[in-house]
C-alpha cells in the first residue's frame, strides 16, 4: 500500500524536470547563437548578463523549484509515513502543486512580478496549512 499524497509529490518532481528541460532547450541555443564562452572564472552575474532575460527566467524558476518545494517534499513524506496522506491533506498537496506549476508558467513566460508574487504567496499559505496539519499529528 502507498499513500495517495505521493502522487502530487511525484508530480512536482516531474514538473521540476520539465522546467529543467525547458531551461536547457532555451539556454543552449542562446549560448550557441550568441557564441557565449563558458568560462569557469567568470561570475554568474557576468554570464547572466549575456543571456536574455526571457531565457534566464526558465533557469531562475528551476532554481526556485529547488528551494521551497523541498519543504513540501518533507511534509508530504511525513504525512505519507503517518498514514495521513488522504482527504484534505491530499487536496492541499494537489493545490500546492497546481500553484507551483502556475508560478512556473508565470515566471517562465511573462514574469509579471506582482502576479508571480501573488501565486507564490498563495502556494506558501497552502504549504503552511499543510505543514501545520502535519505538525498537529506529529506533536
Coordinates of N, CA, C and O in Angstrom, one line a residue:
X1 N 0.8 -1.2 0.0 CA 0.0 0.0 0.0 C 0.9 1.3 0.0 O 1.9 1.3 0.6
X2 N 0.4 2.3 -0.7 CA 1.2 3.5 -0.7 C 0.2 4.7 -0.4 O -1.0 4.5 -0.7
X3 N 0.7 5.8 0.1 CA -0.1 6.9 0.4 C -0.5 7.7 -0.8 O 0.4 8.0 -1.7
X4 N -1.7 8.2 -0.9 CA -2.1 9.0 -2.1 C -1.3 10.3 -2.2 O -1.2 10.8 -3.3
X5 N -0.8 10.8 -1.1 CA -0.1 12.1 -1.2 C 1.2 12.0 -2.0 O 1.8 13.0 -2.3
X6 N 1.7 10.7 -2.2 CA 2.9 10.6 -3.0 C 2.7 11.0 -4.5 O 3.6 11.3 -5.2
X7 N 1.4 11.0 -4.9 CA 1.1 11.3 -6.3 C 1.4 12.8 -6.6 O 2.2 13.2 -7.5
X8 N 0.9 13.8 -5.8 CA 1.3 15.2 -6.0 C 2.8 15.4 -5.8 O 3.4 16.2 -6.4
X9 N 3.4 14.7 -4.8 CA 4.8 14.8 -4.6 C 5.6 14.5 -5.9 O 6.4 15.2 -6.4
X10 N 5.3 13.3 -6.5 CA 5.9 12.9 -7.7 C 5.6 13.9 -8.9 O 6.4 14.1 -9.8
X11 N 4.4 14.4 -8.9 CA 4.0 15.3 -10.0 C 4.9 16.6 -9.9 O 5.4 17.0 -10.9
X12 N 5.2 17.0 -8.7 CA 6.1 18.2 -8.6 C 7.5 17.9 -9.0 O 8.2 18.7 -9.6
X13 N 8.0 16.7 -8.6 CA 9.3 16.2 -9.0 C 9.4 16.2 -10.5 O 10.3 16.8 -11.1
X14 N 8.4 15.6 -11.2 CA 8.4 15.6 -12.6 C 8.3 16.9 -13.3 O 8.9 17.2 -14.3
X15 N 7.5 17.8 -12.7 CA 7.4 19.2 -13.2 C 8.8 19.9 -13.1 O 9.1 20.6 -14.0
X16 N 9.5 19.6 -12.1 CA 10.9 20.2 -11.9 C 11.7 19.7 -13.1 O 12.5 20.5 -13.6
X17 N 11.6 18.5 -13.6 CA 12.3 18.0 -14.7 C 11.8 18.7 -16.0 O 12.6 18.9 -17.0
X18 N 10.5 19.0 -16.1 CA 10.0 19.7 -17.2 C 10.7 21.1 -17.3 O 11.2 21.5 -18.4
X19 N 10.8 21.8 -16.2 CA 11.5 23.1 -16.2 C 13.0 22.9 -16.5 O 13.6 23.8 -17.1
X20 N 13.6 21.9 -16.0 CA 15.0 21.6 -16.3 C 15.2 21.5 -17.8 O 16.1 22.1 -18.4
X21 N 14.3 20.7 -18.4 CA 14.4 20.5 -19.9 C 14.2 21.8 -20.6 O 14.9 22.2 -21.6
X22 N 13.2 22.6 -20.2 CA 12.9 23.9 -20.8 C 14.1 24.9 -20.7 O 14.4 25.6 -21.6
X23 N 14.7 24.9 -19.5 CA 15.8 25.8 -19.3 C 17.0 25.5 -20.3 O 17.5 26.4 -20.9
X24 N 17.3 24.2 -20.5 CA 18.3 23.8 -21.4 C 17.9 24.0 -22.9 O 18.7 24.3 -23.7
X25 N 16.6 23.7 -23.1 CA 16.1 23.9 -24.5 C 16.2 25.3 -25.0 O 16.2 25.6 -26.2
X26 N 16.2 26.3 -24.0 CA 16.3 27.7 -24.4 C 17.7 28.2 -24.2 O 18.2 29.0 -25.0
X27 N 18.4 27.7 -23.2 CA 19.7 28.3 -22.9 C 20.8 27.8 -23.8 O 21.6 28.6 -24.3
X28 N 20.8 26.5 -24.2 CA 21.9 26.0 -25.0 C 21.8 26.7 -26.4 O 22.9 27.1 -26.9
X29 N 20.7 26.8 -27.1 CA 20.7 27.5 -28.4 C 21.1 29.0 -28.3 O 21.8 29.5 -29.2
X30 N 20.8 29.6 -27.2 CA 21.2 31.0 -26.9 C 22.7 31.1 -26.8 O 23.3 32.0 -27.4
X31 N 23.3 30.2 -26.1 CA 24.7 30.2 -25.9 C 25.4 30.0 -27.3 O 26.4 30.7 -27.6
X32 N 24.9 29.0 -28.1 CA 25.5 28.8 -29.4 C 25.3 30.0 -30.3 O 26.2 30.5 -31.0
X33 N 24.0 30.5 -30.4 CA 23.7 31.6 -31.3 C 24.5 32.9 -30.9 O 25.0 33.5 -31.8
X34 N 24.7 33.2 -29.7 CA 25.4 34.4 -29.2 C 26.9 34.1 -29.0 O 27.6 35.0 -28.6
X35 N 27.3 32.9 -29.3 CA 28.8 32.5 -29.2 C 29.3 32.9 -27.8 O 30.4 33.5 -27.7
X36 N 28.6 32.5 -26.8 CA 29.0 32.8 -25.4 C 30.0 31.8 -24.9 O 29.8 30.6 -25.0
X37 N 31.1 32.3 -24.4 CA 32.2 31.5 -24.0 C 31.9 31.0 -22.5 O 31.5 31.9 -21.7
X38 N 32.0 29.7 -22.3 CA 31.7 29.2 -21.0 C 33.1 29.2 -20.2 O 33.9 28.3 -20.4
X39 N 33.2 30.2 -19.4 CA 34.5 30.5 -18.7 C 34.3 30.2 -17.2 O 33.5 30.9 -16.6
X40 N 35.0 29.3 -16.6 CA 34.8 29.0 -15.2 C 35.2 30.1 -14.3 O 34.9 30.1 -13.1
X41 N 36.0 31.1 -14.8 CA 36.4 32.2 -14.0 C 35.5 33.4 -14.0 O 35.7 34.3 -13.2
X42 N 34.5 33.3 -14.9 CA 33.5 34.4 -15.0 C 32.5 34.2 -13.9 O 32.1 33.0 -13.6
X43 N 32.0 35.3 -13.3 CA 31.0 35.1 -12.3 C 29.6 34.8 -12.9 O 29.4 35.0 -14.1
X44 N 28.7 34.3 -12.1 CA 27.4 34.0 -12.5 C 26.7 35.3 -13.1 O 26.0 35.2 -14.1
X45 N 27.0 36.4 -12.4 CA 26.4 37.7 -12.9 C 26.9 38.1 -14.3 O 26.1 38.5 -15.1
X46 N 28.2 37.8 -14.5 CA 28.7 38.1 -15.9 C 28.2 37.2 -16.9 O 27.8 37.7 -18.0
X47 N 28.0 36.0 -16.6 CA 27.4 35.0 -17.5 C 25.9 35.4 -17.8 O 25.5 35.5 -19.0
X48 N 25.2 35.7 -16.7 CA 23.8 36.0 -16.9 C 23.6 37.3 -17.7 O 22.5 37.5 -18.3
X49 N 24.5 38.2 -17.6 CA 24.4 39.5 -18.3 C 24.4 39.2 -19.9 O 23.9 40.1 -20.6
X50 N 24.9 38.1 -20.3 CA 25.0 37.8 -21.7 C 23.7 37.0 -22.2 O 23.6 36.8 -23.4
X51 N 22.9 36.6 -21.3 CA 21.7 35.7 -21.6 C 20.5 36.6 -21.5 O 20.3 37.3 -20.5
X52 N 19.7 36.6 -22.5 CA 18.4 37.5 -22.5 C 17.6 37.1 -21.3 O 17.5 35.9 -20.9
X53 N 16.9 38.1 -20.8 CA 16.0 37.8 -19.6 C 15.0 36.7 -19.8 O 14.8 35.9 -18.9
X54 N 14.4 36.7 -20.9 CA 13.4 35.6 -21.2 C 13.9 34.2 -21.2 O 13.2 33.3 -20.9
X55 N 15.2 34.1 -21.4 CA 15.9 32.8 -21.4 C 16.3 32.5 -19.9 O 16.1 31.4 -19.4
X56 N 16.8 33.5 -19.2 CA 17.1 33.4 -17.8 C 16.0 33.0 -16.9 O 16.1 32.3 -15.9
X57 N 14.8 33.5 -17.2 CA 13.6 33.2 -16.4 C 13.4 31.7 -16.2 O 13.0 31.3 -15.1
X58 N 13.6 30.9 -17.2 CA 13.4 29.5 -17.0 C 14.4 28.9 -16.0 O 14.0 28.1 -15.1
X59 N 15.7 29.3 -16.1 CA 16.7 28.8 -15.1 C 16.4 29.4 -13.7 O 16.5 28.6 -12.7
X60 N 15.9 30.6 -13.6 CA 15.6 31.2 -12.3 C 14.5 30.4 -11.7 O 14.5 30.1 -10.5
X61 N 13.5 30.0 -12.5 CA 12.4 29.3 -12.0 C 12.8 27.9 -11.6 O 12.4 27.4 -10.5
X62 N 13.6 27.2 -12.4 CA 14.1 25.9 -12.0 C 14.8 26.0 -10.6 O 14.6 25.1 -9.8
X63 N 15.6 27.0 -10.4 CA 16.3 27.2 -9.1 C 15.3 27.4 -8.0 O 15.5 26.9 -6.9
X64 N 14.2 28.1 -8.3 CA 13.1 28.3 -7.3 C 12.5 27.0 -6.9 O 12.2 26.7 -5.7
X65 N 12.4 26.1 -7.9 CA 11.8 24.7 -7.6 C 12.7 23.9 -6.7 O 12.3 22.8 -6.3
X66 N 14.0 24.3 -6.5 CA 14.9 23.6 -5.7 C 14.9 24.2 -4.3 O 15.7 23.7 -3.4
X67 N 14.1 25.2 -4.0 CA 14.1 25.8 -2.7 C 12.8 25.4 -1.9 O 12.9 24.4 -1.3
X68 N 11.8 26.2 -1.9 CA 10.6 26.0 -1.0 C 10.0 24.6 -1.2 O 9.6 24.0 -0.2
X69 N 9.9 24.1 -2.4 CA 9.3 22.7 -2.6 C 10.0 21.6 -1.8 O 9.4 20.6 -1.5
X70 N 11.3 21.8 -1.4 CA 11.9 20.8 -0.6 C 11.1 20.7 0.8 O 11.1 19.6 1.3
X71 N 10.6 21.8 1.3 CA 9.7 21.7 2.5 C 8.5 20.8 2.2 O 8.0 20.0 3.0
X72 N 7.9 21.1 1.0 CA 6.7 20.3 0.6 C 7.0 18.8 0.6 O 6.3 18.0 1.0
X73 N 8.2 18.4 0.0 CA 8.6 17.0 -0.1 C 8.7 16.4 1.3 O 8.2 15.3 1.6
X74 N 9.3 17.2 2.3 CA 9.4 16.7 3.6 C 8.0 16.5 4.3 O 7.8 15.5 5.0
X75 N 7.2 17.5 4.1 CA 5.8 17.4 4.7 C 5.0 16.3 4.1 O 4.4 15.5 4.8
X76 N 5.1 16.2 2.8 CA 4.3 15.1 2.1 C 4.8 13.7 2.6 O 4.0 12.8 2.8
X77 N 6.1 13.6 2.7 CA 6.6 12.3 3.1 C 6.3 12.0 4.6 O 5.9 10.9 4.9
X78 N 6.3 13.0 5.4 CA 5.8 12.9 6.8 C 4.4 12.4 6.9 O 4.1 11.5 7.6
X79 N 3.5 13.1 6.1 CA 2.1 12.7 6.1 C 1.9 11.3 5.5 O 1.1 10.5 6.1
X80 N 2.7 10.9 4.5 CA 2.6 9.6 4.0 C 3.0 8.5 5.1 O 2.3 7.5 5.2
X81 N 4.1 8.8 5.8 CA 4.5 7.9 6.8 C 3.5 7.8 8.0 O 3.5 6.8 8.6
X82 N 2.8 8.9 8.2 CA 1.8 8.9 9.3 C 0.5 8.4 8.8 O -0.5 8.4 9.6
X83 N 0.4 7.9 7.6 CA -0.9 7.4 7.0 C -1.9 8.5 7.0 O -3.1 8.2 7.3
X84 N -1.5 9.7 6.8 CA -2.4 10.9 6.8 C -2.3 11.6 5.4 O -2.4 12.8 5.4
X85 N -2.1 10.9 4.4 CA -1.9 11.5 3.0 C -3.2 11.5 2.2 O -3.1 11.8 1.0
X86 N -4.3 11.4 2.8 CA -5.6 11.5 2.0 C -6.4 12.7 2.5 O -5.9 13.6 3.2
X87 N -7.6 12.7 2.0 CA -8.6 13.7 2.5 C -8.1 15.2 2.2 O -7.6 15.4 1.1
X88 N -8.3 16.0 3.1 CA -7.9 17.4 3.0 C -6.4 17.6 2.7 O -6.0 18.5 1.9
X89 N -5.6 16.8 3.3 CA -4.2 16.9 3.1 C -3.8 16.6 1.6 O -3.0 17.3 1.1
X90 N -4.5 15.7 1.0 CA -4.3 15.4 -0.4 C -4.7 16.6 -1.2 O -4.0 16.9 -2.2
X91 N -5.9 17.1 -0.9 CA -6.4 18.3 -1.7 C -5.4 19.4 -1.6 O -5.1 20.1 -2.6
X92 N -4.9 19.7 -0.3 CA -3.9 20.8 -0.2 C -2.6 20.5 -0.9 O -2.0 21.4 -1.5
X93 N -2.2 19.3 -0.9 CA -1.0 18.9 -1.7 C -1.1 19.2 -3.2 O -0.3 19.8 -3.8
X94 N -2.3 18.7 -3.7 CA -2.5 19.0 -5.2 C -2.7 20.5 -5.4 O -2.2 21.0 -6.5
X95 N -3.3 21.2 -4.5 CA -3.4 22.7 -4.7 C -2.0 23.3 -4.7 O -1.7 24.2 -5.5
X96 N -1.1 22.9 -3.8 CA 0.2 23.4 -3.8 C 0.9 23.1 -5.1 O 1.5 24.0 -5.7
X97 N 0.8 21.9 -5.6 CA 1.5 21.6 -6.8 C 0.9 22.4 -8.0 O 1.7 23.0 -8.8
X98 N -0.4 22.6 -8.0 CA -1.0 23.4 -9.1 C -0.5 24.8 -9.0 O -0.2 25.4 -10.1
X99 N -0.4 25.4 -7.8 CA 0.1 26.7 -7.7 C 1.5 26.9 -8.1 O 1.9 27.9 -8.7
X100 N 2.3 25.8 -7.8 CA 3.8 25.9 -8.2 C 3.9 25.8 -9.7 O 4.8 26.5 -10.3
X101 N 3.1 25.0 -10.3 CA 3.1 24.9 -11.8 C 2.7 26.3 -12.4 O 3.3 26.8 -13.3
X102 N 1.6 26.9 -11.8 CA 1.2 28.2 -12.3 C 2.3 29.2 -12.0 O 2.5 30.1 -12.9
X103 N 2.9 29.2 -10.9 CA 4.1 30.1 -10.6 C 5.2 29.9 -11.7 O 5.7 30.9 -12.2
X104 N 5.5 28.7 -12.0 CA 6.5 28.4 -13.0 C 6.1 29.0 -14.4 O 6.9 29.7 -15.1
X105 N 4.9 28.9 -14.8 CA 4.4 29.4 -16.1 C 4.4 30.9 -16.1 O 4.9 31.5 -17.1
X106 N 4.0 31.5 -15.0 CA 4.0 33.0 -14.9 C 5.5 33.4 -15.0 O 5.8 34.3 -15.8
X107 N 6.3 32.8 -14.2 CA 7.8 33.2 -14.2 C 8.5 33.0 -15.5 O 9.2 33.9 -16.0
X108 N 8.2 31.9 -16.1 CA 9.0 31.5 -17.4 C 8.4 32.2 -18.6 O 9.2 32.4 -19.6
X109 N 7.1 32.6 -18.6 CA 6.6 33.1 -19.8 C 6.4 34.6 -19.8 O 6.7 35.3 -20.8
X110 N 5.9 35.2 -18.7 CA 5.6 36.6 -18.7 C 6.3 37.4 -17.6 O 6.5 38.6 -17.7
X111 N 6.6 36.7 -16.5 CA 7.3 37.3 -15.4 C 6.8 38.6 -14.9 O 7.5 39.5 -14.6
X112 N 5.5 38.7 -14.8 CA 4.8 39.8 -14.1 C 5.0 39.6 -12.6 O 4.4 38.7 -12.0
X113 N 5.9 40.4 -12.0 CA 6.4 40.2 -10.7 C 5.2 40.2 -9.7 O 5.2 39.3 -8.8
X114 N 4.3 41.1 -9.7 CA 3.2 41.1 -8.8 C 2.3 39.9 -8.9 O 1.9 39.3 -7.9
X115 N 2.1 39.4 -10.1 CA 1.3 38.2 -10.3 C 2.1 37.0 -9.8 O 1.5 36.1 -9.1
X116 N 3.4 36.9 -10.1 CA 4.2 35.8 -9.6 C 4.2 35.8 -8.1 O 4.1 34.7 -7.5
X117 N 4.3 37.0 -7.5 CA 4.4 37.1 -6.0 C 3.0 36.6 -5.4 O 3.0 35.9 -4.4
X118 N 1.9 37.0 -6.0 CA 0.6 36.6 -5.5 C 0.5 35.0 -5.6 O 0.0 34.4 -4.6
X119 N 0.9 34.4 -6.7 CA 0.8 33.0 -6.8 C 1.8 32.3 -5.8 O 1.4 31.3 -5.1
X120 N 3.0 32.9 -5.6 CA 3.9 32.3 -4.7 C 3.4 32.4 -3.3 O 3.5 31.4 -2.5
X121 N 2.8 33.5 -2.9 CA 2.2 33.7 -1.6 C 1.0 32.7 -1.3 O 0.9 32.1 -0.2
X122 N 0.2 32.5 -2.3 CA -0.9 31.6 -2.2 C -0.3 30.2 -2.0 O -0.8 29.4 -1.1
X123 N 0.7 29.8 -2.7 CA 1.3 28.5 -2.6 C 1.9 28.3 -1.2 O 1.8 27.3 -0.5
X124 N 2.5 29.4 -0.7 CA 3.2 29.4 0.6 C 2.2 29.2 1.7 O 2.4 28.5 2.7
X125 N 1.0 29.9 1.6 CA 0.0 29.7 2.6 C -0.5 28.3 2.6 O -0.8 27.7 3.7
X126 N -0.7 27.7 1.4 CA -1.2 26.3 1.3 C -0.2 25.4 2.0 O -0.5 24.5 2.8
X127 N 1.1 25.6 1.7 CA 2.2 24.8 2.3 C 2.2 25.0 3.8 O 2.4 24.0 4.5
X128 N 2.0 26.2 4.3 CA 2.0 26.4 5.7 C 0.8 25.6 6.4 O 1.0 25.0 7.4
X129 N -0.4 25.7 5.7 CA -1.5 24.9 6.3 C -1.2 23.4 6.3 O -1.5 22.7 7.3
X130 N -0.6 22.9 5.2 CA -0.3 21.5 5.2 C 0.8 21.2 6.3 O 0.7 20.1 6.9
X131 N 1.7 22.1 6.5 CA 2.7 21.8 7.5 C 2.2 21.8 8.9 O 2.5 21.0 9.7
X132 N 1.3 22.8 9.2 CA 0.6 22.8 10.5 C -0.2 21.6 10.7 O -0.2 21.0 11.8
X133 N -0.9 21.1 9.7 CA -1.7 19.9 9.8 C -0.8 18.7 10.1 O -1.2 17.8 11.0
X134 N 0.3 18.6 9.5 CA 1.3 17.5 9.8 C 1.8 17.7 11.2 O 1.9 16.7 11.9
X135 N 2.2 18.9 11.6 CA 2.7 19.1 12.9 C 1.7 18.7 14.0 O 2.1 18.1 15.0
X136 N 0.5 19.0 13.8 CA -0.6 18.6 14.8 C -0.7 17.1 15.0 O -1.0 16.6 16.1
X137 N -0.4 16.4 13.9 CA -0.4 14.9 14.0 C 0.9 14.4 14.8 O 0.8 13.6 15.6
X138 N 2.0 15.0 14.4 CA 3.3 14.6 15.0 C 3.4 15.0 16.5 O 3.8 14.2 17.3
X139 N 2.9 16.2 16.8 CA 3.0 16.6 18.2 C 1.8 16.2 18.9 O 1.5 16.4 20.0

